[in-house]
Short mmCIF file of C-alpha atoms in Angstrom, two decimals:
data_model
loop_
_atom_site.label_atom_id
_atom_site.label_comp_id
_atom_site.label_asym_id
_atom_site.label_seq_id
_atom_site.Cartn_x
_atom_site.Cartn_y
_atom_site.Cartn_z
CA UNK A 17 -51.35 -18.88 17.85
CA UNK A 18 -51.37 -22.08 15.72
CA UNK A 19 -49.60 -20.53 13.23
CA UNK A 20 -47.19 -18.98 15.14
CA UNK A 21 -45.89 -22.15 16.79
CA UNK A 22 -45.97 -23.51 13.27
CA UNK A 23 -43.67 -20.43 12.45
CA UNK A 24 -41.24 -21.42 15.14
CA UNK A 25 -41.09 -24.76 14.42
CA UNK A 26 -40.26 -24.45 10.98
CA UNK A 27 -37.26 -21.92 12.10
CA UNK A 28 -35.84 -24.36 14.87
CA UNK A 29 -35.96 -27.23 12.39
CA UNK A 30 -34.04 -25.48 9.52
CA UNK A 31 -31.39 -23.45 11.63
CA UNK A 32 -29.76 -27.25 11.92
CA UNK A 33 -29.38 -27.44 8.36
CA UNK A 34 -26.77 -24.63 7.48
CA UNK A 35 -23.51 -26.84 7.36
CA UNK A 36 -20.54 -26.24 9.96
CA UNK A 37 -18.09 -24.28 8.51
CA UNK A 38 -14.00 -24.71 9.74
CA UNK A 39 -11.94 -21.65 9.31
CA UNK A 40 -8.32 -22.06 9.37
CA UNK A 41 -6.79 -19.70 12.39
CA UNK A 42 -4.75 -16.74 11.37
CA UNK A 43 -1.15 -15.87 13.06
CA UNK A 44 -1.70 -13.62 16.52
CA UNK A 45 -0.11 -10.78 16.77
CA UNK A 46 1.46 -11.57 20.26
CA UNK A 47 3.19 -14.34 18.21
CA UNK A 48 5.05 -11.33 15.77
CA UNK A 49 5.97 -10.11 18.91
CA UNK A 50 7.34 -12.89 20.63
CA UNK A 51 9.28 -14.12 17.03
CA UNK A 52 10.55 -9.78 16.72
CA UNK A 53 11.37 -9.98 20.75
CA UNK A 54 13.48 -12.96 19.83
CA UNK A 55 15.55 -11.73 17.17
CA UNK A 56 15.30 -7.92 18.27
CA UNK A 57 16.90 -8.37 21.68
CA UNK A 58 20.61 -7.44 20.34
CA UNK A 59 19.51 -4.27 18.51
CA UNK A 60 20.06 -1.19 20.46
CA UNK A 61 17.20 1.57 20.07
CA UNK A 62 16.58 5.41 19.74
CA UNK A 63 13.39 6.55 21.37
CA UNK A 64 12.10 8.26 18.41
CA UNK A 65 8.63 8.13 16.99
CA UNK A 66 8.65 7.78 13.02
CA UNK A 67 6.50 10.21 11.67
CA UNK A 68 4.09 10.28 8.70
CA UNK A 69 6.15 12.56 6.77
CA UNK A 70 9.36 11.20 7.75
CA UNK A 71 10.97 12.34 4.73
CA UNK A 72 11.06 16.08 5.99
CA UNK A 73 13.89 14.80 7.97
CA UNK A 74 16.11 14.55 5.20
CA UNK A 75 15.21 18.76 4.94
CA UNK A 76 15.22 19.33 1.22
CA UNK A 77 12.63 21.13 -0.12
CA UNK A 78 12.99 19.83 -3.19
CA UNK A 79 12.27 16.25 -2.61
CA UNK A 80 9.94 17.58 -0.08
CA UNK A 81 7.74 18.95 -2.76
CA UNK A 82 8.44 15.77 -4.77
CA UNK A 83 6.73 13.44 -2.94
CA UNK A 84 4.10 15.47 -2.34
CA UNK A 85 3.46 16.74 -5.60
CA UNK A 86 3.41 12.66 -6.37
CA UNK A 87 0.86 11.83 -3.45
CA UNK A 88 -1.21 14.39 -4.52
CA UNK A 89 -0.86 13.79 -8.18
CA UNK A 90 0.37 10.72 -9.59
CA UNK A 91 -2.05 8.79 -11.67
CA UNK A 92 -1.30 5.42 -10.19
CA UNK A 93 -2.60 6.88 -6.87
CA UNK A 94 -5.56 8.81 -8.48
CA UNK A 95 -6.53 5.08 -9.90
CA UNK A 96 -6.70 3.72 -6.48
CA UNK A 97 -8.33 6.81 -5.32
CA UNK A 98 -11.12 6.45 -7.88
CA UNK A 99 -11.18 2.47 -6.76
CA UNK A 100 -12.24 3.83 -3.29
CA UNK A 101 -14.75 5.80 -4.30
CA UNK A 102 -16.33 3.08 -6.04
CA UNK A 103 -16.14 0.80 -3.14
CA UNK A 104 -17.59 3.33 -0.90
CA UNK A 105 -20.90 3.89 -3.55
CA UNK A 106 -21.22 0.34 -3.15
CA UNK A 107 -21.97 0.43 0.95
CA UNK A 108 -24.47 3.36 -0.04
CA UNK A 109 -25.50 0.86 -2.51
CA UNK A 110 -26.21 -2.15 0.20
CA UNK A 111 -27.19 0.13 2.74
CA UNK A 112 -30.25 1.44 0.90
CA UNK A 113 -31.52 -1.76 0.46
CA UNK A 114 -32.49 -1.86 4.27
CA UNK A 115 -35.02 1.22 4.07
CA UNK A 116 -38.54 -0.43 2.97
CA UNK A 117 -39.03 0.02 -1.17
CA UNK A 118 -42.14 2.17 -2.12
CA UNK A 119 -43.03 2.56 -5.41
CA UNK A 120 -45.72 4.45 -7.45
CA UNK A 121 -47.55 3.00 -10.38
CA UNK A 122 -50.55 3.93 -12.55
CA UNK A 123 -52.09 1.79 -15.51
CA UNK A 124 -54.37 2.82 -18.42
CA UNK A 125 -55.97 -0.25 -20.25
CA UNK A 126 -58.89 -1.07 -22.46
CA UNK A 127 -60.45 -4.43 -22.97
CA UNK A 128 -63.21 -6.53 -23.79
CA UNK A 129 -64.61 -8.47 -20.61
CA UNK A 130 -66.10 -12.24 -21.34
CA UNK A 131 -69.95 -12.75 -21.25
CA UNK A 132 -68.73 -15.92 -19.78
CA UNK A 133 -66.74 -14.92 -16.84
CA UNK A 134 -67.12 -13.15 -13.38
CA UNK A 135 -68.38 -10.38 -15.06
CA UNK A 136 -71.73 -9.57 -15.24
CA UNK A 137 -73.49 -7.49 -17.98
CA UNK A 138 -73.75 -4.91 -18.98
CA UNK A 139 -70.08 -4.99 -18.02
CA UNK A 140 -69.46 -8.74 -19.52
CA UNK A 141 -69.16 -8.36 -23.31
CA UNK A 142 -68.59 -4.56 -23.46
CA UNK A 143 -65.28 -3.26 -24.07
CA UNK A 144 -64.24 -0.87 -21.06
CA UNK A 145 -61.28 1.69 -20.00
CA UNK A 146 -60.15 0.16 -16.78
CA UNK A 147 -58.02 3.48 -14.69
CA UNK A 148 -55.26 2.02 -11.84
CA UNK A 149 -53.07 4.31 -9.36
CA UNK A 150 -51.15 3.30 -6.00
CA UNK A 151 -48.33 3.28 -3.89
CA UNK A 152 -46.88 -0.11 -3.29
CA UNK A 153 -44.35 -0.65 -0.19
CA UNK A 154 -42.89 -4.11 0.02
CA UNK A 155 -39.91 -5.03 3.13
CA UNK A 156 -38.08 -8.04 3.57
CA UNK A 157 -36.87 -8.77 7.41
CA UNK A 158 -33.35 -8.98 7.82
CA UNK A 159 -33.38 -11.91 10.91
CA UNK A 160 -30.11 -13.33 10.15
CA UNK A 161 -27.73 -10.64 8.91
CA UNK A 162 -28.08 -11.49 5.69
CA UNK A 163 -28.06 -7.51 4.43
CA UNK A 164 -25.96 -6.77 6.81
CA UNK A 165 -23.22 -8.76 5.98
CA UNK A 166 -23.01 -7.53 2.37
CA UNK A 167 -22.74 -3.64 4.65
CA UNK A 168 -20.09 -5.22 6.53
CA UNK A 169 -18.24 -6.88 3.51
CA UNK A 170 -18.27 -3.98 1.06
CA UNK A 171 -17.09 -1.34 4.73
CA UNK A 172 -14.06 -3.60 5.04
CA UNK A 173 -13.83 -3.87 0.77
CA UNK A 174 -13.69 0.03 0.81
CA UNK A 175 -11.04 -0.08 4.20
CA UNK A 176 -8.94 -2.37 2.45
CA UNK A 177 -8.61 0.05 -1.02
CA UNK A 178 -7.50 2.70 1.56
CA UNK A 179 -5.34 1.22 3.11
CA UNK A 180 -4.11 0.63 -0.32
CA UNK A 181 -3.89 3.73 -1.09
CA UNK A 182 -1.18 4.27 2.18
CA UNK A 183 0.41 1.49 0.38
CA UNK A 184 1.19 2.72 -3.05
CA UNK A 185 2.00 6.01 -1.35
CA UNK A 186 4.44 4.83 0.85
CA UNK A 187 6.22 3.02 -2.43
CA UNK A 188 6.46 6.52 -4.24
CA UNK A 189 7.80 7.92 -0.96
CA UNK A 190 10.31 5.62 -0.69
CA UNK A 191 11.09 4.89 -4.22
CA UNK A 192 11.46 8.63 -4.64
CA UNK A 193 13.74 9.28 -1.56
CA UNK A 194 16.11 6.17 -2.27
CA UNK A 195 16.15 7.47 -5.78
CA UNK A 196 17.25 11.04 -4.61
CA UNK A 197 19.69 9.89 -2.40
CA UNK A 198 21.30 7.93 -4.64
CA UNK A 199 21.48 11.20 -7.29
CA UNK A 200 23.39 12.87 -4.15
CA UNK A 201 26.21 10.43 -3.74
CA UNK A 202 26.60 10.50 -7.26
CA UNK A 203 27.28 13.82 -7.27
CA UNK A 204 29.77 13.40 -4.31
CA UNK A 205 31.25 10.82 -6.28
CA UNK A 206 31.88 12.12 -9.17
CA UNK A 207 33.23 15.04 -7.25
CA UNK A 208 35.71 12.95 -5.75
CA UNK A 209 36.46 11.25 -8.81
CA UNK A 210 37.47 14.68 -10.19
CA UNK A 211 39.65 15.11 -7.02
CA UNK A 212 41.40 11.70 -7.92
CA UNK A 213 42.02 12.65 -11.30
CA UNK A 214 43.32 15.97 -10.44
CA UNK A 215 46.05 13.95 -8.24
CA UNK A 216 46.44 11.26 -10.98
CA UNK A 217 47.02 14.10 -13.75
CA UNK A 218 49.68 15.73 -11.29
CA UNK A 219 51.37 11.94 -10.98
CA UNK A 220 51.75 11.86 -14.52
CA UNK A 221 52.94 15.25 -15.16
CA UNK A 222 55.79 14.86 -13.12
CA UNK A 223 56.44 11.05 -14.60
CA UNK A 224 56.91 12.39 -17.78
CA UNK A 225 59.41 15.33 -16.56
CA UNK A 226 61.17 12.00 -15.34
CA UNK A 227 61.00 10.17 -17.80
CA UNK A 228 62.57 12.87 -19.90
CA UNK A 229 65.41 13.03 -17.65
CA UNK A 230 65.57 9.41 -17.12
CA UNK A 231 64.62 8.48 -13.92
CA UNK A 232 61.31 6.65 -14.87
CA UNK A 233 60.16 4.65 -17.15
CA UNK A 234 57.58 4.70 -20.11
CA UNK A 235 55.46 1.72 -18.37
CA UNK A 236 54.11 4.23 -15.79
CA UNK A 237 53.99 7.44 -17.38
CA UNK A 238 51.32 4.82 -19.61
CA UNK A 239 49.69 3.43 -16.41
CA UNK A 240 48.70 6.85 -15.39
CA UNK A 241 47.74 8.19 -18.28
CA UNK A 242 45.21 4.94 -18.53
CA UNK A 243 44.42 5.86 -15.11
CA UNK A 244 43.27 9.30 -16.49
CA UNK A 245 40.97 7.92 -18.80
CA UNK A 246 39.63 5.47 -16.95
CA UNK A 247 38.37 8.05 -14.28
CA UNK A 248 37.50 10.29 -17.64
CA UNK A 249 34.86 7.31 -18.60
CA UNK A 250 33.91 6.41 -14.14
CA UNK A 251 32.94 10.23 -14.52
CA UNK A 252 30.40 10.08 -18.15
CA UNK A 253 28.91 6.84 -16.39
CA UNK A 254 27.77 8.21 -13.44
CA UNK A 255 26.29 11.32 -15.25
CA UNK A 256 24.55 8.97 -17.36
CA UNK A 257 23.46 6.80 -14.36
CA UNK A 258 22.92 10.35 -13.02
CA UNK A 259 20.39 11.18 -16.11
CA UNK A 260 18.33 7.38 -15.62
CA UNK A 261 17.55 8.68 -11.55
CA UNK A 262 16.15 11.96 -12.70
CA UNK A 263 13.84 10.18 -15.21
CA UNK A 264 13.13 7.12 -12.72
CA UNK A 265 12.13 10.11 -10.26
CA UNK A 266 10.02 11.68 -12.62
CA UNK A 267 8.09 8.43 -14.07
CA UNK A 268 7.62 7.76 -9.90
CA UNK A 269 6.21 11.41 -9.28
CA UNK A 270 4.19 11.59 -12.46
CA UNK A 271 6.40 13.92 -14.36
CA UNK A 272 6.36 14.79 -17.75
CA UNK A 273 10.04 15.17 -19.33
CA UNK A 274 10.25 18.55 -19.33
CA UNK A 275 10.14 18.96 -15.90
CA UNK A 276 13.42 17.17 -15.52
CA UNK A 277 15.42 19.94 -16.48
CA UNK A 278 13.99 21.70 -13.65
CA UNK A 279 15.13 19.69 -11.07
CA UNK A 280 17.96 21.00 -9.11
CA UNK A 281 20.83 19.65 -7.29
CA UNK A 282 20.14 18.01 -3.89
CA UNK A 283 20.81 19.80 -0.80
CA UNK A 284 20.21 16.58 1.83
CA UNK A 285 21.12 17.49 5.37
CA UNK A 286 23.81 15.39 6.70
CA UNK A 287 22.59 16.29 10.19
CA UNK A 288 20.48 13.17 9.12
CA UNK A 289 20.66 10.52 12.08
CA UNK A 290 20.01 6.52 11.66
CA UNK A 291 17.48 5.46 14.14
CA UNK A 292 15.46 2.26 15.22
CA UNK A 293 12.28 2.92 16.98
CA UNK A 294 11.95 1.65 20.18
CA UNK A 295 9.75 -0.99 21.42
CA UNK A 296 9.52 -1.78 17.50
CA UNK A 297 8.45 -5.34 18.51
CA UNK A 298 5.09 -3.76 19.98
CA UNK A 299 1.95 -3.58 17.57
CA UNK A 300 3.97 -3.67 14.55
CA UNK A 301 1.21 -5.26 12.75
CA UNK A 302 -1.18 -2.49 13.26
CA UNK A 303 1.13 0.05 11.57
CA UNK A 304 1.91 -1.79 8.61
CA UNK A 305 -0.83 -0.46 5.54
CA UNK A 306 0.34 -3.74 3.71
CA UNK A 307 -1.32 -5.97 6.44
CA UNK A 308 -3.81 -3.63 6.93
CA UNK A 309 -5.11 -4.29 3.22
CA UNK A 310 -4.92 -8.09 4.26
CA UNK A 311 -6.94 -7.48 7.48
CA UNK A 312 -9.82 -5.90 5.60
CA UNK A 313 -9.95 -7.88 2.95
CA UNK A 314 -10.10 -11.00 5.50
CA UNK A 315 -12.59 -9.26 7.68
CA UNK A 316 -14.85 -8.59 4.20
CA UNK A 317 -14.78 -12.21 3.41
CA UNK A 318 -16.01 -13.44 6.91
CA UNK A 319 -19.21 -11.07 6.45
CA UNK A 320 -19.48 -12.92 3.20
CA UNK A 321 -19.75 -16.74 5.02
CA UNK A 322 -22.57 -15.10 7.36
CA UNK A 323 -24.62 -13.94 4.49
CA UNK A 324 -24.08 -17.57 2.78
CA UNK A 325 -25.27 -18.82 6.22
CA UNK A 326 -28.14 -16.29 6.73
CA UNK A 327 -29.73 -17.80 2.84
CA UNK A 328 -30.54 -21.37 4.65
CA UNK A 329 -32.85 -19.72 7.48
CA UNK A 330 -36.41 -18.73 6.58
CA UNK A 331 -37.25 -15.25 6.04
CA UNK A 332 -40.54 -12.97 6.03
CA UNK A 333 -41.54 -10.49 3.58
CA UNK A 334 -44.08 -7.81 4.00
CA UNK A 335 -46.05 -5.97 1.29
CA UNK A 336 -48.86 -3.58 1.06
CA UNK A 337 -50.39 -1.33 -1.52
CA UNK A 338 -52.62 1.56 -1.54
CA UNK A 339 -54.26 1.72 -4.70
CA UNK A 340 -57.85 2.76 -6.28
CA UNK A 341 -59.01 1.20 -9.17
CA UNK A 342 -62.28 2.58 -11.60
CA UNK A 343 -63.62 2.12 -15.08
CA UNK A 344 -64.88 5.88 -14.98
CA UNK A 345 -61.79 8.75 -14.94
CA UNK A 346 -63.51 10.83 -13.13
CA UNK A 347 -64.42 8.31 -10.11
CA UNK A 348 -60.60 6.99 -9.96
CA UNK A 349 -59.69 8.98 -6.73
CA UNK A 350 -63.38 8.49 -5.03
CA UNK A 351 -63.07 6.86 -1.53
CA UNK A 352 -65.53 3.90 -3.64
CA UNK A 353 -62.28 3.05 -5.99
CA UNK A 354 -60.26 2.74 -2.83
CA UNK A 355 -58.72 -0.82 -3.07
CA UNK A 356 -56.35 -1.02 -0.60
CA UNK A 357 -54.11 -5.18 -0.05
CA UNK A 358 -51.59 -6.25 2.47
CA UNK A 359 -49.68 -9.44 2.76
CA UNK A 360 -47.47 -11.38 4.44
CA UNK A 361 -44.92 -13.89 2.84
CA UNK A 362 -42.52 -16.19 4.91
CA UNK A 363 -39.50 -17.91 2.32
CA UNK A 364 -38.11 -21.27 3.34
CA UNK A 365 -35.51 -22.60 1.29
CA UNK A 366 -36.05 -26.60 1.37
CA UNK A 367 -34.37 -27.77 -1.63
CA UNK A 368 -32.23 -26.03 -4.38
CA UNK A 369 -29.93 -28.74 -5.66
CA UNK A 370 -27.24 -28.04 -3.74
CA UNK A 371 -26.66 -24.47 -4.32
CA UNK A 372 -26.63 -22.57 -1.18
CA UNK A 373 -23.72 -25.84 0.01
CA UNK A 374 -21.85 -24.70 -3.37
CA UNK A 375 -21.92 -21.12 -1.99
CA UNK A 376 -21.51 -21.61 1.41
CA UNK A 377 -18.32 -23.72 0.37
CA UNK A 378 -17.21 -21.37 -2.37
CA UNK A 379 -17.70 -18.33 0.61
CA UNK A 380 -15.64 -20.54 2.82
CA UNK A 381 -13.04 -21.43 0.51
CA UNK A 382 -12.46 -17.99 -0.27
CA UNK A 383 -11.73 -16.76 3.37
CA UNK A 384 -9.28 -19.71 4.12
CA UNK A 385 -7.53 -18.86 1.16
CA UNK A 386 -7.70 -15.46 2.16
CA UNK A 387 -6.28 -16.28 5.84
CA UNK A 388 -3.18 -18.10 3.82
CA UNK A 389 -2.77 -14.15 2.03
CA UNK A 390 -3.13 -12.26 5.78
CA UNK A 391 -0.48 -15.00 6.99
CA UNK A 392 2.21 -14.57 4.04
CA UNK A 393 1.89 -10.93 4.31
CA UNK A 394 2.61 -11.10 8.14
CA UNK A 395 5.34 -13.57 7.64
CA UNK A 396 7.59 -11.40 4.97
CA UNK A 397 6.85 -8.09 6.33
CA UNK A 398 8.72 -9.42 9.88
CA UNK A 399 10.77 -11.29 8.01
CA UNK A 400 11.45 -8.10 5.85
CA UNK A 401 11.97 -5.63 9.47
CA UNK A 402 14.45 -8.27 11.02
CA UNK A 403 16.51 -8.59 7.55
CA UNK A 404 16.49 -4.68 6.94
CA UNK A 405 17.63 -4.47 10.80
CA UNK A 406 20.93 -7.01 10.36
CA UNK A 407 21.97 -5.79 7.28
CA UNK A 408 21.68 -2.21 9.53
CA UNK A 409 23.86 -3.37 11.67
CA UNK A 410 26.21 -4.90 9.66
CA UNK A 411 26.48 -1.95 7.34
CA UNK A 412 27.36 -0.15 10.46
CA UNK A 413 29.86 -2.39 11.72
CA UNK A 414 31.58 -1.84 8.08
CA UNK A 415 31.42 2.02 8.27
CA UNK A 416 33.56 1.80 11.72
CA UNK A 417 36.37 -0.49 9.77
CA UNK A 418 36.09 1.82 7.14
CA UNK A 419 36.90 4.90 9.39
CA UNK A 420 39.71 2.75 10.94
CA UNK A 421 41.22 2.40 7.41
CA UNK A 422 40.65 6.10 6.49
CA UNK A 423 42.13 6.80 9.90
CA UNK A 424 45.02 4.83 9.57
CA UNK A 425 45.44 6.07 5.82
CA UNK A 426 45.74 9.55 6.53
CA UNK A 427 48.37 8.61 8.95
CA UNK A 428 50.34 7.55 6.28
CA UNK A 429 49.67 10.47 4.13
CA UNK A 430 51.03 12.97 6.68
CA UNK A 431 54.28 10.91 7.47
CA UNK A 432 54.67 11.04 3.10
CA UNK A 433 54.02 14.38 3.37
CA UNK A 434 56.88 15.25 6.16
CA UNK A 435 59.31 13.44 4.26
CA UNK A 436 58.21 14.79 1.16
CA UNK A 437 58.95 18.31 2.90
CA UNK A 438 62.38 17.12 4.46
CA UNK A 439 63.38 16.86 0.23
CA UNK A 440 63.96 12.58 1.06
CA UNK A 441 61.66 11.91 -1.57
CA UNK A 442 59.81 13.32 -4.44
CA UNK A 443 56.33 13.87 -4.68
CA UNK A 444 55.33 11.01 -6.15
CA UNK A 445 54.86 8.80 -2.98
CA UNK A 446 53.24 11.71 -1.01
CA UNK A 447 50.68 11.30 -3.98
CA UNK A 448 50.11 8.02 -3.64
CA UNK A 449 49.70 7.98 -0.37
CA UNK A 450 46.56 11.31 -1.47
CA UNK A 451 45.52 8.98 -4.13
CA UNK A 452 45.03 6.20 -1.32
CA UNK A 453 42.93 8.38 0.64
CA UNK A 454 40.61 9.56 -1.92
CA UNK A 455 40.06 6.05 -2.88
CA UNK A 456 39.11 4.76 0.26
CA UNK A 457 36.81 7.36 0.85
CA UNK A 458 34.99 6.43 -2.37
CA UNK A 459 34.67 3.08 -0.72
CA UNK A 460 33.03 4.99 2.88
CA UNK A 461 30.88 7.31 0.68
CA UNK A 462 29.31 3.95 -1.19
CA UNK A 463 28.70 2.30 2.71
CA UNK A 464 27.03 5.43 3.77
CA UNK A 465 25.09 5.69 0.77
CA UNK A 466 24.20 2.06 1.60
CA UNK A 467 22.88 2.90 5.15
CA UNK A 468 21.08 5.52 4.22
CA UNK A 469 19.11 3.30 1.41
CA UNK A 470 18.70 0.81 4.43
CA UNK A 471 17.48 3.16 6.57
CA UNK A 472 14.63 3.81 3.83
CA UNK A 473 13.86 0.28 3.74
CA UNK A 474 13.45 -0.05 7.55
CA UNK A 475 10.89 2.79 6.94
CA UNK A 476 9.13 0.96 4.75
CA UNK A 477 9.10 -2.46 6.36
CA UNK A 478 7.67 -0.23 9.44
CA UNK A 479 4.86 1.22 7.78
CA UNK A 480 6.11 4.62 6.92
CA UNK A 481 4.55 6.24 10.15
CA UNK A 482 0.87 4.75 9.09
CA UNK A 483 -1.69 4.39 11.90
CA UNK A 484 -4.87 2.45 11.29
CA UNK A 485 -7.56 5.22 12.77
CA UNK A 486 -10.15 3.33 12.00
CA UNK A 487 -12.75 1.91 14.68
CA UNK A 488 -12.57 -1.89 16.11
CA UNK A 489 -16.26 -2.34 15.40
CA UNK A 490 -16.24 -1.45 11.67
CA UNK A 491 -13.87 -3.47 10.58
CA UNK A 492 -13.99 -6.40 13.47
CA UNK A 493 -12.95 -9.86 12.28
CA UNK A 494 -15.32 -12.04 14.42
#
């Protein structure tokens, strides 16, 4: 009982020594939503749920297989992947090291024994084959958490490369798509272009008939023909800009060069709709992978300040071994060479020069710091979802002036055309007025391209339709 109270005492007297510890607070989510409420209330919303695989919507089966060829297959991902598996070993790792250790061991030796010692003859001064065998179990308590922080830590570690992996693969979806649309409006473009020039080349044709019968002069027939070539050299850029997507899309997806000359034309649906989710201000944070990674990590280095904490309290060890011991072989496993031993060991830490404070401080240091990551993160991906939503709507408000003009431009065109048909003028205006047309539709297709790259982004800044699945009490941040 003596010893007991002596036990206890020790423990009350030494759980005052671990130092107090002052975390700095991280950012609450119902502050996100107040700060997205408060910039969000102009936006008008869709009630439609992004999905995992939003890029289906898009319904080419081409970029379709693209990105999934790449999530399955790129070797930036399968780097990562690998990364997880390592970080899950290491919880099998930590977790093993609660289950008591039992070991087997046997010993041959031979030796001379001292006349002189504990021995008496004829075994003192004889030289003697001394036979050992046993199981030995030994068990250390785990009172204060101090194993199972380092299971909590590396849990959240291996959470946190997961999540990591949603990251990267959210980056090759969107890089990919953005990519691909951007090869389609090319391809638009340069079709257009080709329109233009097929308008300009008619312009200049019928300057040079009236040139040769006086009516115009050399200065234009010149400006067209420049006009030609100039679209000539808008059309080789854009293939060539045209040839650097295909390759960026295949360094993305993890192709080899080869493979780019299978890669067809894209067939995007332009049944494609621009939404905003709605409620977007609600529980942003838990569908963003990027904070997610943040979270665990965070979460990982709290467990690491409890298991600093849990080396200043006293701890108990138990150890036991059934062995048999005999100078004869042949009497080794008798019940008379039975030599069975159990103890009992209690560790208290009284001075080490300072080196579980150094920890505990390092362990502390590294969480705060970590808190300052979790808060940036927060800060630029809502930052990042309010900018992508403006420049949204401002890239809409530019497509409706655009239509105005393009509106307002084919007005024009028709009237040059009646006249043109009445014989009041020749055909040159009537181009123009084509030429006019064409170019400010160049000008819509390059704002439409634009809101469909925005569009991406605000998929992105949203978490790409990632959910975190995974349980409050694994990965709880106490």
């Amino acid at each position: 009982m003596k010893i007991i109270l002596f036990i206890v005492s020790l423990i009350i007297l030494f759980t005052g020594c671990v130092p107090k510890v002052n975390k700095i607070d991280k950012i609450k989510n119902t502050k996100i939503q107040k700060e997205l409420l408060q910039d969000l209330n102009n936006f008008s919303s869709n009630d439609i749920q992004l999905k995992e695989k939003w890029w289906e919507n898009f319904q080419d089966k081409q970029l379709n297989n693209l990105i999934q060829n790449a999530i399955k297959n790129a070797p930036s991902l399968k780097q990562l992947e690998s990364r997880y598996k390592i970080a899950t070993n290491l919880i099998k790792s930590n977790q093993s090291k609660n289950v008591p250790n039992v070991n087997f061991g046997s010993n041959i030796s031979r030796q001379r024994y001292s006349e002189n010692y504990i021995f008496p003859a004829p075994l003192g001064g004889s030289y003697n084959n001394l036979y050992e065998a046993g199981l030995e179990l030994d068990y250390t308590f785990d009172f204060w958490d101090e194993r199972a922080s380092l299971i909590k830590a590396s849990k959240n570690e291996a959470l946190a490369q997961k999540a990591l992996i949603k990251v990267k693969e959210l980056a090759i979806a969107t890089s990919i798509s953005k990519l691909y649309i951007s090869w389609d409006f090319k391809i638009q473009k340069i079709q257009r272009l080709r329109t233009l020039k097929k308008l300009v080349y008619e312009k200049h044709s019928i300057l040079e008939k009236l040139l040769k019968l006086g009516l115009a002069n050399e200065k234009k027939v010149n400006e067209s023909n420049y006009i030609i070539q100039k679209l000539n050299q808008n059309i080789l850029n854009i293939e060539e800009e045209i040839q650097n997507t295909k390759s960026s899309i295949a360094v993305i997806a993890g192709l080899l060069p080869s493979k780019i000359k299978e890669l067809k034309v894209p067939n995007i649906s332009k049944k494609y709709k621009l939404f905003i989710p709605k409620n977007i201000h609600l529980d942003v944070i838990s569908h963003l992978p990027q904070i997610a990674v943040q979270k665990y990590l965070l979460a990982s280095k709290d467990a690491y300040i409890t298991n600093a904490k849990a080396k200043f309290y006293p701890n108990i060890s138990l150890s036991g071994l059934i062995g048999f011991t005999s100078f004869p072989w042949s009497k080794l496993f008798k019940s008379t060479s039975f030599s069975p031993s159990a103890g009992v060991a209690l560790s208290l830490p009284i001075f080490d020069a300072n080196r579980r404070e150094i920890n505990l401080n390092t362990k502390l240091n590294d969480y705060n710091s970590q808190v300052y990551a979790y808060n940036q993160s927060i800060i630029k991906a809502v930052n990042e979802i309010v900018k992508t939503l403006k420049l949204i709507q401002l890239n809409k408000s530019d497509i409706k002036e655009e239509q105005i003009i393009i509106f307002n431009k084919n007005k024009n065109k028709n009237i040059e055309k009646k006249i043109f048909n009445l014989g009041l003028k020749n055909k040159i205006s009537y181009i123009d007025s084509n030429i006019d047309v064409i170019k400010e539709s160049l000008n819509n297709l390059t704002l439409k391209n634009r809101q469909l790259q925005l569009q991406i982004d605000l998929i992105k800044s949203l978490g790409g339709g990632y959910k975190n699945k995974v349980e409050n009490n694994v990965a709880s941040n106490k």
